[in-house]
Amino acid sequence: MSALKAITEVTGTGVPIPGDDIDTDRIIPARYLKAITFDELGPHLFHDERWTETGEAKAHPLNDERYEGANILISGDNFGCGSSREHAPQSLVRHGIRAVIAGSFAGIFFGNSTKIGLVCVQVERASLERITRAVQQDPGARISIDLLQGRVTVGELQVPCQIPESARRALTGGYWDPIAQLLESGDQIDALAAQLGYRNATRPGSTG
Amino acid sequence: MSTARNLFDKVWDAHTVRELEGGQTQLLIGTHLIHEVTSPQAFGMLRDLNLPVRMPERTFATVDHIVPTVSLQEPFADPLANDMITELRRNCAEHGIELFDLSSGRQGIVHMVGPEQGITQPGTTIACGDSHTSTHGAFGAIAFGIGTSQVRDVLATQTLALERLKVRRIEVNGRLSPGVYAKDVILHIIRTLGVDGGIGYAYEYAGEVIDRMSMEERMTICNMSIEGGARCGYVNPDETTFSYLEGRPYAPQGPDWDAAVERWRGLASDPGCHYDDVVTIDAAEIAPTVTWGINPGQAISIEENVPTVEEAGAQEREAVAMALQHMKLTPGAPIRGTKVDVAFLGSCTNARLSDLIEAARYLEGRRVHPNVKAICVPGSQLVKAQSERLGLDRIFRAAGFEWRDAGCSMCLAMNTDRLEGDQLCASSSNRNFIGRQGSPSGRTVLMSPVMVAAAAVTGEISDARELFGVEQQVVA
């Protein structure tokens, strides 16, 4: 298993997509899940909010040339709620997004994102509004998310950000994809599965 | 320190392989369920890493999201759907994973199949690449949705790296009024605690109302835990649980059964155990509930009016305005009377036998309104067959409902069942997100199966209690 890159900082420019409870159906509509790879997801990010049914561009931050090339998405509370589809963070990453700053994250989305190295940090409501305003006023403003210091910097503005300690350590330690760690405990896994009756059953469940 | 523990802690601790560097738990997954949409990439990752499936006998597969419900003739009209079912079959055959395929008579929505087969059992950990995996918590399992990279982890190691959840006990006490169903209870809970209220929590549902509920009703409740932000929800196992499971194909048999029941009894939360939070809800306050907005927390009772932007709190205003704009509802007007174009009776939330029996009870001798397209999609092939034995299909057809094959169907519209334009759908499913039912401008109003039946008959959102004269209490 190749070692992963430690992610201690994300820098770049931002694109605000304001609003709370932005669900995974909005991030990537279900019809684009009909594929056996993640490869083609990028262009469909926020598809129905960005394009009319006849393919014309709607007014949307991701269609706004001022935010072209932005790699940090800024949103509201409960970002990524709804379905467990990893297609949501995958479509963000394939679009070029490297981090999301939000008021809070839905649990499954947060886990899926961290596992593929997409950094998700929380900031307080007031700070979130300041960051959003700063980026809207100056879309070229340099943003830095410092995971070691727990700080978001946007031009002159500096605010604290939060991330669960286990995710912070996984990202900054370069083991955000846990597969290598999980594989290490093979014998323990087999022993526990046998102890709990999952292994030796002639039929699953026949020993409880 | 008290030794009393809640079910979540007992199951979590029993399945802990070890604590990982960084503080997460490596948790053994007893049962892994897969389907065609979120598994192919995981098998691809496995191939890239040259890893085998560690415990193929602990993974079960079915096909649900993309299957057509009009004709199961293969190849399907949709080439992408063909690709996905072919890939699932190939992966299951290659790795020796049991697949409940279309020809098995046991295919259905993955959250129907587990319980029906007795694969879903108390005290187990269950993971599936689908957020409604919380459904299985109805049996006293710790069951939750996972992403595709995690599907890979389970296939490769039968474990996951997870953060421990806090536990909130939600007690629903008293007695439900006639015409109020499990769906109303969970919509009321989500409305009360918010769509993000459950982030970081497992929900333990308890209280007199939950105790009296059938397994099918408990599944409806647990199913929508994720809509309240809780990754999993569960009910402590009891006699209702055991009698549901007894004799099912994968349930323990003979002397093993007695031993299993004995063990399962001991898993229920101990009296006096710790909860991180406790919420109490009075059943008498719950009325038939419908959504008016674009998330399941934007719900009101059938007696209430659509909210206005002005009466919303400062932080809510933008969201309320956006929801009203999408839903094209008149602020301040009654929700009842809203015209309906489509009635969808289906999904892992409400397409079990009891749901169809209850809807058919009131549809018998009535007709679907001429302006409404009404479809009934049983959650599984077994539910379909059982319904047909009871003659429910004839009642639905005679009323003007289309009677379909099993699958996820119009809950998320990955097959050809979808809304057109800004059609408004009275739906027994679980999500009213923008675009969820296949049309970007489509509108979804979530409600119980009986309320869907009422909307289908009148062509508008209606109070089923009045229309059908619902008086006697037949459920919890």
XYZ file of C-alpha atoms in Angstrom:
684
model
C 0.000 0.000 0.000
C 1.614 3.248 -1.060
C 1.926 5.961 1.555
C -0.521 8.831 1.222
C 0.323 12.470 1.051
C -0.002 14.278 4.362
C -2.493 17.122 3.991
C -1.697 19.920 6.416
C -2.905 22.888 4.433
C -5.159 23.712 1.489
C -4.593 26.978 -0.324
C -6.268 28.554 -3.305
C -9.372 30.578 -4.093
C -12.961 30.092 -3.059
C -16.442 29.774 -4.483
C -19.376 30.436 -2.128
C -22.510 28.327 -2.615
C -24.570 29.743 0.248
C -27.468 27.974 1.919
C -28.083 25.304 4.548
C -28.936 21.619 4.025
C -27.438 21.323 0.544
C -28.170 17.662 -0.130
C -26.302 15.108 -2.191
C -29.094 14.965 -4.774
C -28.375 18.629 -5.498
C -24.612 18.037 -5.553
C -24.957 15.147 -8.003
C -28.410 14.144 -9.281
C -29.130 10.396 -9.117
C -29.324 9.924 -12.877
C -25.573 10.559 -13.122
C -24.933 7.663 -10.753
C -25.733 5.230 -13.529
C -22.121 4.343 -14.251
C -19.693 1.745 -12.995
C -16.859 4.250 -12.445
C -16.569 7.736 -10.910
C -14.653 9.070 -13.924
C -17.348 11.152 -15.615
C -18.819 12.856 -12.547
C -16.947 16.189 -12.546
C -18.964 17.979 -15.239
C -22.250 17.043 -13.537
C -21.460 18.708 -10.209
C -24.599 20.673 -9.171
C -25.895 19.867 -12.644
C -29.547 20.846 -12.287
C -28.696 24.122 -10.560
C -26.153 25.044 -13.213
C -27.905 24.043 -16.417
C -31.434 24.269 -17.781
C -33.068 21.168 -19.174
C -32.029 22.360 -22.651
C -28.418 22.835 -21.563
C -28.207 26.603 -21.119
C -26.184 27.981 -18.233
C -28.140 29.268 -15.243
C -26.903 31.903 -12.827
C -24.819 29.821 -10.408
C -21.510 30.492 -8.665
C -19.914 27.546 -10.491
C -20.898 29.168 -13.809
C -19.597 32.567 -12.702
C -16.254 33.328 -14.356
C -15.172 35.361 -11.315
C -14.861 32.054 -9.440
C -13.227 30.112 -12.242
C -10.526 27.795 -10.989
C -11.701 28.008 -7.377
C -10.693 24.955 -5.360
C -12.367 25.730 -2.010
C -16.147 25.594 -1.716
C -17.888 27.659 0.970
C -21.407 26.709 2.048
C -23.802 26.611 5.038
C -24.970 24.152 7.718
C -25.501 20.394 7.221
C -23.669 20.354 3.899
C -23.948 17.006 2.081
C -27.059 15.719 3.831
C -29.094 12.911 2.316
C -27.787 9.919 0.475
C -24.557 8.059 1.235
C -23.382 8.386 -2.365
C -19.625 8.890 -2.446
C -20.368 10.253 -5.896
C -20.986 13.593 -4.150
C -17.446 14.177 -2.817
C -16.040 12.403 -5.892
C -17.795 14.884 -8.180
C -16.449 17.780 -6.098
C -12.894 16.432 -6.280
C -13.171 15.721 -9.990
C -14.343 19.284 -10.514
C -11.162 20.456 -8.778
C -12.485 21.169 -5.285
C -9.918 20.341 -2.578
C -11.703 21.620 0.532
C -15.139 22.620 1.791
C -15.697 25.248 4.474
C -19.176 24.992 5.988
C -21.199 25.558 9.146
C -21.520 21.799 9.637
C -21.448 18.575 7.631
C -23.721 15.566 7.360
C -21.985 12.563 8.930
C -21.758 10.202 5.983
C -20.640 12.982 3.625
C -17.928 14.052 6.045
C -16.565 10.511 6.324
C -16.683 9.917 2.578
C -14.867 13.182 1.919
C -12.088 12.683 4.429
C -11.443 9.198 3.055
C -10.640 10.593 -0.365
C -8.614 13.511 0.969
C -11.273 16.193 0.514
C -10.789 18.483 3.509
C -13.984 19.539 5.324
C -13.695 22.179 8.031
C -16.397 23.815 10.131
C -16.492 27.468 11.089
C -18.888 29.415 13.307
C -21.865 31.045 11.639
C -20.541 34.593 12.017
C -17.143 33.608 10.639
C -18.782 31.775 7.775
C -20.681 34.899 6.813
C -17.488 36.949 6.940
C -15.619 34.449 4.773
C -18.487 34.306 2.281
C -18.642 38.111 2.053
C -14.888 38.421 1.714
C -14.804 35.975 -1.180
C -17.844 37.513 -2.862
C -16.190 40.929 -2.665
C -12.828 39.696 -3.843
C -13.102 36.350 -5.663
C -9.342 36.343 -6.230
C -8.614 36.504 -2.488
C -6.142 33.813 -1.420
C -7.591 31.357 1.054
C -5.557 29.167 3.317
C -6.932 26.379 5.504
C -4.309 25.446 8.065
C -5.181 22.115 9.655
C -2.280 22.222 12.096
C -3.273 25.610 13.509
C -7.030 25.165 12.986
C -7.302 28.433 11.101
C -8.827 29.767 7.906
C -7.234 32.850 6.354
C -8.902 34.870 3.610
C -6.741 37.842 2.686
C -6.593 39.905 5.916
C -9.328 37.890 7.617
C -8.365 35.113 10.024
C -10.902 32.862 11.743
C -10.666 29.587 13.688
C -11.957 26.409 12.100
C -12.858 23.028 13.586
C -12.377 19.491 12.383
C -12.816 16.317 14.450
C -9.465 15.356 15.925
C -9.419 11.894 14.333
C -9.951 13.395 10.864
C -7.359 16.086 11.488
C -4.796 13.512 12.532
C -5.669 11.227 9.614
C -5.263 14.065 7.091
C -2.128 15.613 8.573
C -0.612 12.182 9.277
C -1.151 10.959 5.726
C -3.449 8.052 6.608
C -6.810 9.518 5.646
C -7.509 6.395 3.614
C -7.494 3.786 6.414
C -7.262 0.671 4.243
C -3.622 -0.046 5.130
C -4.363 0.172 8.868
C -7.485 -1.962 8.524
C -5.607 -4.689 6.669
C -3.005 -4.922 9.448
C -5.406 -6.607 11.892
C -6.339 -9.594 9.738
C -5.968 -12.228 12.450
C -7.829 -10.199 15.036
C -10.659 -9.673 12.564
C -10.995 -13.371 11.870
C -10.872 -14.245 15.568
C -13.540 -11.712 16.479
C -15.777 -12.789 13.599
C -15.510 -16.391 14.750
C -16.120 -15.448 18.383
C -19.297 -13.572 17.432
C -20.542 -16.473 15.337
C -20.164 -14.818 11.953
C -17.658 -17.287 10.522
C -18.378 -20.877 11.334
C -22.047 -20.929 10.572
C -23.178 -23.456 8.021
C -25.814 -20.912 7.263
C -25.319 -17.271 8.128
C -26.917 -16.628 11.460
C -27.383 -20.263 12.428
C -25.211 -19.752 15.451
C -26.741 -16.365 16.032
C -19.551 3.561 37.912
C -22.731 1.962 36.657
C -22.385 -1.117 34.506
C -25.720 -0.452 32.816
C -25.152 0.056 29.099
C -27.331 0.971 26.159
C -27.654 -1.327 23.164
C -25.482 0.853 20.977
C -22.543 0.627 23.373
C -22.949 -3.136 23.854
C -22.957 -3.830 20.123
C -20.210 -1.333 19.356
C -17.920 -2.675 22.072
C -18.532 -6.301 21.062
C -17.587 -5.505 17.454
C -14.520 -3.417 18.200
C -11.406 -4.962 16.685
C -9.128 -2.224 18.021
C -8.719 1.499 18.418
C -6.888 3.003 15.463
C -4.153 5.571 15.475
C -6.009 8.878 15.447
C -8.834 7.678 17.664
C -11.262 5.944 15.320
C -12.559 2.449 16.042
C -11.893 -0.456 13.731
C -15.352 -1.998 13.814
C -16.218 -5.497 12.591
C -19.138 -5.460 10.176
C -21.205 -8.571 10.721
C -23.396 -8.208 7.675
C -22.644 -6.308 4.502
C -25.356 -5.598 1.948
C -24.569 -4.395 -1.558
C -26.487 -3.254 -4.624
C -25.632 -2.259 -8.164
C -25.122 1.508 -7.776
C -22.513 1.945 -5.049
C -20.585 -1.338 -5.355
C -19.010 -1.533 -8.857
C -16.381 1.102 -8.124
C -15.551 -0.669 -4.849
C -14.899 -3.951 -6.669
C -12.788 -1.963 -9.132
C -10.699 -0.557 -6.250
C -10.289 -4.079 -4.902
C -8.961 -5.228 -8.265
C -6.584 -2.262 -8.419
C -5.216 -3.245 -4.994
C -5.200 -6.939 -5.922
C -7.167 -7.826 -2.790
C -9.691 -10.651 -2.353
C -13.056 -10.354 -0.600
C -12.227 -11.362 2.964
C -15.569 -12.907 4.008
C -17.738 -13.335 0.923
C -20.299 -15.271 3.007
C -20.971 -12.112 5.039
C -21.956 -10.006 2.024
C -25.375 -10.263 0.382
C -26.382 -8.583 -2.841
C -29.543 -7.590 -4.636
C -30.457 -5.286 -7.470
C -32.913 -2.475 -6.753
C -32.048 1.090 -7.754
C -31.990 0.787 -11.547
C -34.420 -2.065 -12.179
C -37.400 -1.245 -14.362
C -40.772 -1.864 -12.729
C -42.799 -2.223 -15.908
C -41.036 -5.182 -17.519
C -38.157 -7.286 -16.273
C -37.435 -8.504 -19.798
C -33.711 -8.330 -20.428
C -31.883 -6.606 -21.907
C -33.495 -3.557 -20.335
C -34.356 -0.609 -22.535
C -31.708 1.434 -20.690
C -28.180 0.282 -21.693
C -26.664 1.871 -18.568
C -29.000 -0.167 -16.386
C -27.866 -3.286 -18.261
C -24.231 -2.405 -17.618
C -24.889 -2.054 -13.911
C -26.775 -5.293 -13.403
C -24.218 -7.155 -15.537
C -21.379 -5.746 -13.461
C -23.089 -6.733 -10.203
C -23.645 -10.286 -11.445
C -20.053 -10.547 -12.588
C -18.668 -9.261 -9.277
C -20.879 -11.555 -7.197
C -19.996 -14.595 -9.298
C -16.287 -13.803 -9.245
C -16.158 -13.375 -5.470
C -18.733 -15.977 -4.399
C -21.257 -13.490 -3.027
C -24.900 -14.506 -2.753
C -27.073 -12.433 -5.066
C -30.847 -12.174 -4.764
C -31.316 -11.630 -8.471
C -34.455 -10.851 -10.465
C -35.085 -14.539 -11.095
C -34.813 -15.490 -7.392
C -38.295 -14.482 -6.322
C -36.542 -12.784 -3.381
C -35.197 -9.650 -5.076
C -36.281 -6.284 -3.809
C -35.077 -3.077 -2.222
C -31.996 -4.070 -0.253
C -33.582 -2.873 3.006
C -36.559 -5.152 2.401
C -34.504 -8.214 1.506
C -32.331 -8.297 4.656
C -35.261 -8.440 7.088
C -37.395 -10.723 4.891
C -34.638 -13.302 4.678
C -33.790 -13.074 8.377
C -30.301 -11.838 7.474
C -30.959 -8.715 9.551
C -30.587 -9.780 13.179
C -30.390 -8.132 16.602
C -26.982 -7.229 17.943
C -25.232 -7.298 14.594
C -23.459 -4.503 12.790
C -24.809 -3.930 9.301
C -23.353 -1.682 6.619
C -24.508 -0.948 3.092
C -23.690 1.697 0.524
C -27.059 3.323 1.005
C -28.093 5.812 3.651
C -31.391 4.067 4.403
C -29.468 1.158 5.890
C -30.664 2.676 9.164
C -33.863 0.683 8.452
C -32.264 -2.487 9.841
C -31.896 -0.826 13.239
C -35.533 -1.767 13.811
C -34.174 -5.199 14.835
C -31.753 -3.838 17.411
C -28.850 -3.870 14.977
C -26.368 -1.023 14.553
C -26.930 -0.369 10.863
C -25.726 2.560 8.813
C -24.988 3.791 5.305
C -21.454 3.989 3.953
C -19.677 5.404 0.910
C -18.134 3.367 -1.860
C -14.553 3.495 -0.525
C -15.979 2.058 2.682
C -17.720 -0.665 0.679
C -14.220 -1.480 -0.517
C -12.986 -1.547 3.098
C -15.714 -3.972 4.147
C -15.127 -6.215 1.141
C -11.380 -6.256 1.778
C -11.326 -6.433 5.585
C -14.896 -6.893 6.883
C -14.202 -3.814 9.016
C -14.545 -0.045 8.911
C -12.730 2.863 10.532
C -15.440 4.806 12.330
C -16.033 7.490 14.882
C -18.151 6.365 17.820
C -21.604 7.962 17.876
C -23.425 9.529 20.799
C -26.854 8.101 21.650
C -30.109 10.033 21.891
C -33.142 8.216 23.242
C -36.397 9.384 21.667
C -39.411 8.250 23.663
C -42.802 8.408 22.012
C -45.357 7.945 24.769
C -49.138 7.795 24.897
C -51.313 6.563 22.082
C -51.505 7.597 18.436
C -54.816 8.969 17.224
C -56.695 7.029 14.532
C -55.288 7.698 11.071
C -51.817 8.516 12.412
C -49.120 6.120 11.255
C -45.433 5.361 11.773
C -44.610 7.695 8.872
C -46.323 10.554 10.670
C -44.360 9.778 13.823
C -40.983 9.943 12.108
C -41.874 13.048 10.071
C -42.973 14.663 13.343
C -39.696 13.676 15.029
C -37.618 15.107 12.172
C -39.689 18.254 12.104
C -39.159 18.634 15.850
C -35.418 17.858 16.028
C -34.424 19.178 12.601
C -32.743 17.590 9.602
C -29.355 18.148 11.215
C -30.387 17.446 14.815
C -29.023 13.920 14.660
C -25.525 14.664 13.349
C -23.105 12.635 15.463
C -25.909 10.609 17.086
C -27.498 7.211 16.920
C -31.205 7.446 17.713
C -32.749 4.920 20.088
C -36.529 4.902 19.535
C -38.500 3.835 22.573
C -41.654 4.490 24.534
C -45.126 2.996 24.555
C -45.899 3.798 20.923
C -42.703 2.209 19.599
C -43.172 -0.793 21.910
C -46.615 -1.442 20.424
C -45.450 -1.082 16.830
C -45.026 -4.004 14.446
C -41.598 -4.643 12.916
C -42.770 -3.079 9.674
C -43.755 0.118 11.454
C -40.455 0.178 13.352
C -38.636 -0.183 10.027
C -40.458 2.891 8.696
C -39.295 4.848 11.749
C -35.663 3.678 11.648
C -35.515 4.086 7.860
C -35.809 7.855 8.092
C -33.299 8.337 10.934
C -30.834 9.595 8.345
C -33.323 12.273 7.258
C -32.939 13.657 10.756
C -29.158 13.557 10.399
C -28.725 10.411 12.518
C -26.602 7.874 10.710
C -28.344 5.048 12.495
C -31.479 4.525 14.536
C -32.568 1.452 16.448
C -35.267 -0.135 18.560
C -34.411 -2.519 21.384
C -35.245 -6.116 20.422
C -38.315 -7.658 22.065
C -40.907 -10.382 21.482
C -42.171 -8.545 18.396
C -38.670 -8.740 16.919
C -38.225 -12.411 17.720
C -41.591 -13.501 16.374
C -40.913 -11.616 13.108
C -37.587 -13.404 12.657
C -38.534 -16.921 13.702
C -38.489 -19.345 10.802
C -37.014 -16.946 8.250
C -34.451 -18.561 5.913
C -31.287 -17.094 7.476
C -32.507 -16.876 11.055
C -31.066 -19.380 13.534
C -32.980 -22.648 13.636
C -33.748 -25.296 16.271
C -31.706 -25.128 19.485
C -29.643 -22.303 17.974
C -32.818 -20.239 17.836
C -33.454 -20.488 21.576
C -29.854 -19.609 22.337
C -29.986 -16.657 19.973
C -33.177 -15.283 21.521
C -31.664 -15.587 24.956
C -28.622 -13.625 23.831
C -30.680 -11.026 21.966
C -32.764 -10.311 25.066
C -29.596 -9.352 26.898
C -28.693 -6.772 24.252
C -31.520 -4.369 24.997
C -30.507 -1.164 26.742
C -30.258 -1.729 30.490
C -32.533 0.222 32.843
C -30.700 3.267 34.124
C -28.079 3.252 31.352
C -26.481 6.432 30.090
C -27.798 8.433 27.146
C -26.163 11.552 25.776
C -29.604 13.044 25.324
C -33.239 12.098 25.928
C -36.218 13.557 24.078
C -39.839 12.815 24.941
C -42.689 13.138 22.479
C -46.392 12.945 23.278
C -48.153 10.769 20.703
C -51.333 12.783 21.096
C -49.604 15.763 19.478
C -48.937 13.900 16.250
C -51.390 14.355 13.380
C -51.146 13.080 9.807
C -48.046 14.920 8.625
C -46.958 16.053 5.168
C -43.963 17.970 3.885
C -44.386 21.365 2.277
C -40.757 22.077 1.376
C -37.562 20.595 -0.003
C -36.271 18.605 2.947
C -38.062 16.141 5.236
C -37.894 18.528 8.196
C -40.041 21.051 6.341
C -43.211 19.284 7.429
C -46.579 20.319 8.852
C -49.696 18.533 9.991
C -52.481 18.234 7.438
C -54.430 20.764 9.485
C -51.774 23.475 9.230
C -51.087 26.156 6.654
C -48.031 26.465 4.435
C -45.531 28.677 6.296
C -44.729 32.212 5.260
C -41.289 33.778 4.959
C -42.289 36.479 7.431
C -43.131 34.096 10.258
C -39.861 32.161 9.832
C -36.907 32.869 12.100
C -34.195 35.125 10.664
C -31.868 32.222 9.927
C -34.638 30.214 8.229
C -36.010 32.866 5.914
C -33.815 32.218 2.933
C -34.461 28.462 3.126
C -38.219 28.958 3.479
C -38.269 31.340 0.510
C -36.292 28.908 -1.622
C -38.559 25.998 -0.657
C -41.737 27.977 -1.343
C -40.414 29.063 -4.700
C -39.581 25.531 -5.729
C -42.806 24.030 -4.416
C -44.970 26.795 -5.954
C -47.189 26.757 -2.875
C -49.089 29.772 -1.607
C -47.605 30.950 1.699
C -50.172 30.963 4.476
C -52.681 28.830 2.547
C -53.842 25.411 3.789
C -51.678 22.544 2.491
C -54.809 20.473 1.974
C -56.376 21.114 -1.370
C -52.997 21.331 -3.136
C -53.401 19.677 -6.545
C -51.576 16.405 -7.063
C -50.389 15.002 -10.423
C -48.778 11.746 -9.362
C -49.311 9.340 -6.457
C -46.363 7.091 -5.642
C -46.830 4.235 -3.220
C -43.436 2.607 -2.817
C -39.851 2.819 -1.404
C -37.918 1.257 1.467
C -39.833 3.553 3.807
C -43.377 2.418 3.046
C -43.787 -0.433 0.553
C -44.127 -3.369 2.912
C -47.128 -5.656 3.051
C -48.830 -3.794 5.915
C -48.466 -0.502 4.021
C -50.154 -1.946 0.958
C -52.878 -3.669 2.988
C -53.690 -0.420 4.774
C -53.813 1.629 1.550
C -55.849 -1.034 -0.265
C -58.340 -1.168 2.610
C -59.427 2.363 1.742
C -58.965 2.177 -2.010
C -61.391 -0.709 -2.352
C -64.462 0.524 -4.166
C -62.902 3.919 -4.885
C -61.311 5.380 -8.027
C -58.128 7.368 -8.583
C -58.893 10.921 -9.692
C -58.718 11.245 -13.514
C -55.939 13.850 -13.301
C -53.678 11.631 -11.243
C -51.174 9.031 -12.412
C -50.969 6.528 -9.555
C -48.403 3.761 -9.244
C -47.877 1.117 -6.599
C -44.393 -0.411 -6.470
C -44.084 -3.200 -3.888
C -40.766 -3.067 -2.068
C -39.846 -6.644 -2.882
C -40.853 -9.620 -4.969
C -42.061 -11.317 -1.780
C -44.310 -8.374 -0.898
C -45.626 -8.420 -4.445
C -46.395 -12.145 -4.287
C -47.984 -11.893 -0.821
C -50.081 -8.937 -1.977
C -51.295 -10.863 -4.989
C -52.250 -13.819 -2.818
C -54.399 -11.420 -0.796
C -55.878 -9.906 -3.951
C -54.456 -6.457 -3.241
C -53.244 -6.131 -6.835
C -56.840 -6.398 -8.021
C -57.929 -3.674 -5.604
C -55.117 -1.349 -6.682
C -55.769 -2.014 -10.373
C -59.531 -1.605 -10.034
C -58.946 1.722 -8.302
C -56.755 2.880 -11.191
C -53.295 2.314 -9.724
C -50.616 0.757 -11.913
C -49.311 -2.417 -10.253
C -45.563 -2.701 -10.776
C -42.549 -4.905 -10.161
C -40.333 -4.391 -7.097
C -37.562 -1.789 -6.835
C -36.625 1.702 -5.674
C -38.474 3.217 -8.613
C -39.706 6.781 -8.266
C -38.152 7.311 -4.855
C -35.015 8.415 -6.673
C -35.919 7.879 -10.327
C -32.886 5.962 -11.509
C -35.148 3.873 -13.727
C -37.796 5.215 -16.084
C -40.295 6.006 -13.296
C -39.964 9.746 -12.865
C -41.821 13.010 -12.638
C -42.185 15.222 -15.709
C -41.752 18.976 -15.506
C -43.125 20.473 -12.313
C -45.527 17.642 -11.508
C -46.418 17.375 -7.846
C -46.159 13.897 -6.354
C -47.878 12.619 -3.237
C -45.215 10.132 -2.203
C -44.771 7.507 0.495
C -40.975 7.746 0.041
C -38.377 9.456 2.210
C -36.880 12.457 0.425
C -38.444 15.586 -1.005
C -35.146 17.058 -2.189
C -35.190 19.165 -5.335
C -34.925 16.878 -8.359
C -35.147 13.727 -6.257
C -37.932 12.159 -8.289
C -36.197 12.671 -11.613
C -37.343 16.072 -12.814
C -35.314 19.133 -11.741
C -38.538 21.099 -11.300
C -40.581 18.172 -9.939
C -42.203 18.546 -6.527
C -42.497 15.914 -3.822
C -44.832 15.870 -0.831
C -43.982 13.106 1.634
C -46.778 11.364 3.540
C -48.040 8.012 4.792
C -49.375 5.363 2.371
C -52.973 6.015 3.434
C -52.507 9.737 2.820
C -51.098 8.883 -0.636
C -54.236 6.835 -1.292
C -56.384 9.789 -0.220
C -54.479 12.187 -2.473
C -54.786 9.753 -5.381
C -58.564 9.564 -4.968
C -59.286 13.279 -4.547
C -56.520 14.615 -6.803
C -55.402 16.876 -4.006
C -53.629 16.676 -0.687
C -56.376 15.534 1.661
C -57.008 14.487 5.222
C -57.426 10.732 4.902
C -59.194 10.630 8.271
C -62.122 12.609 6.889
C -62.154 11.144 3.401
C -61.994 7.542 4.498
C -63.706 7.943 7.847
C -60.674 6.455 9.603
C -61.921 5.735 13.076
C -60.654 2.535 14.514
C -57.046 2.196 15.468
C -55.516 -0.735 13.665
C -51.877 -0.006 14.332
C -49.714 1.409 17.114
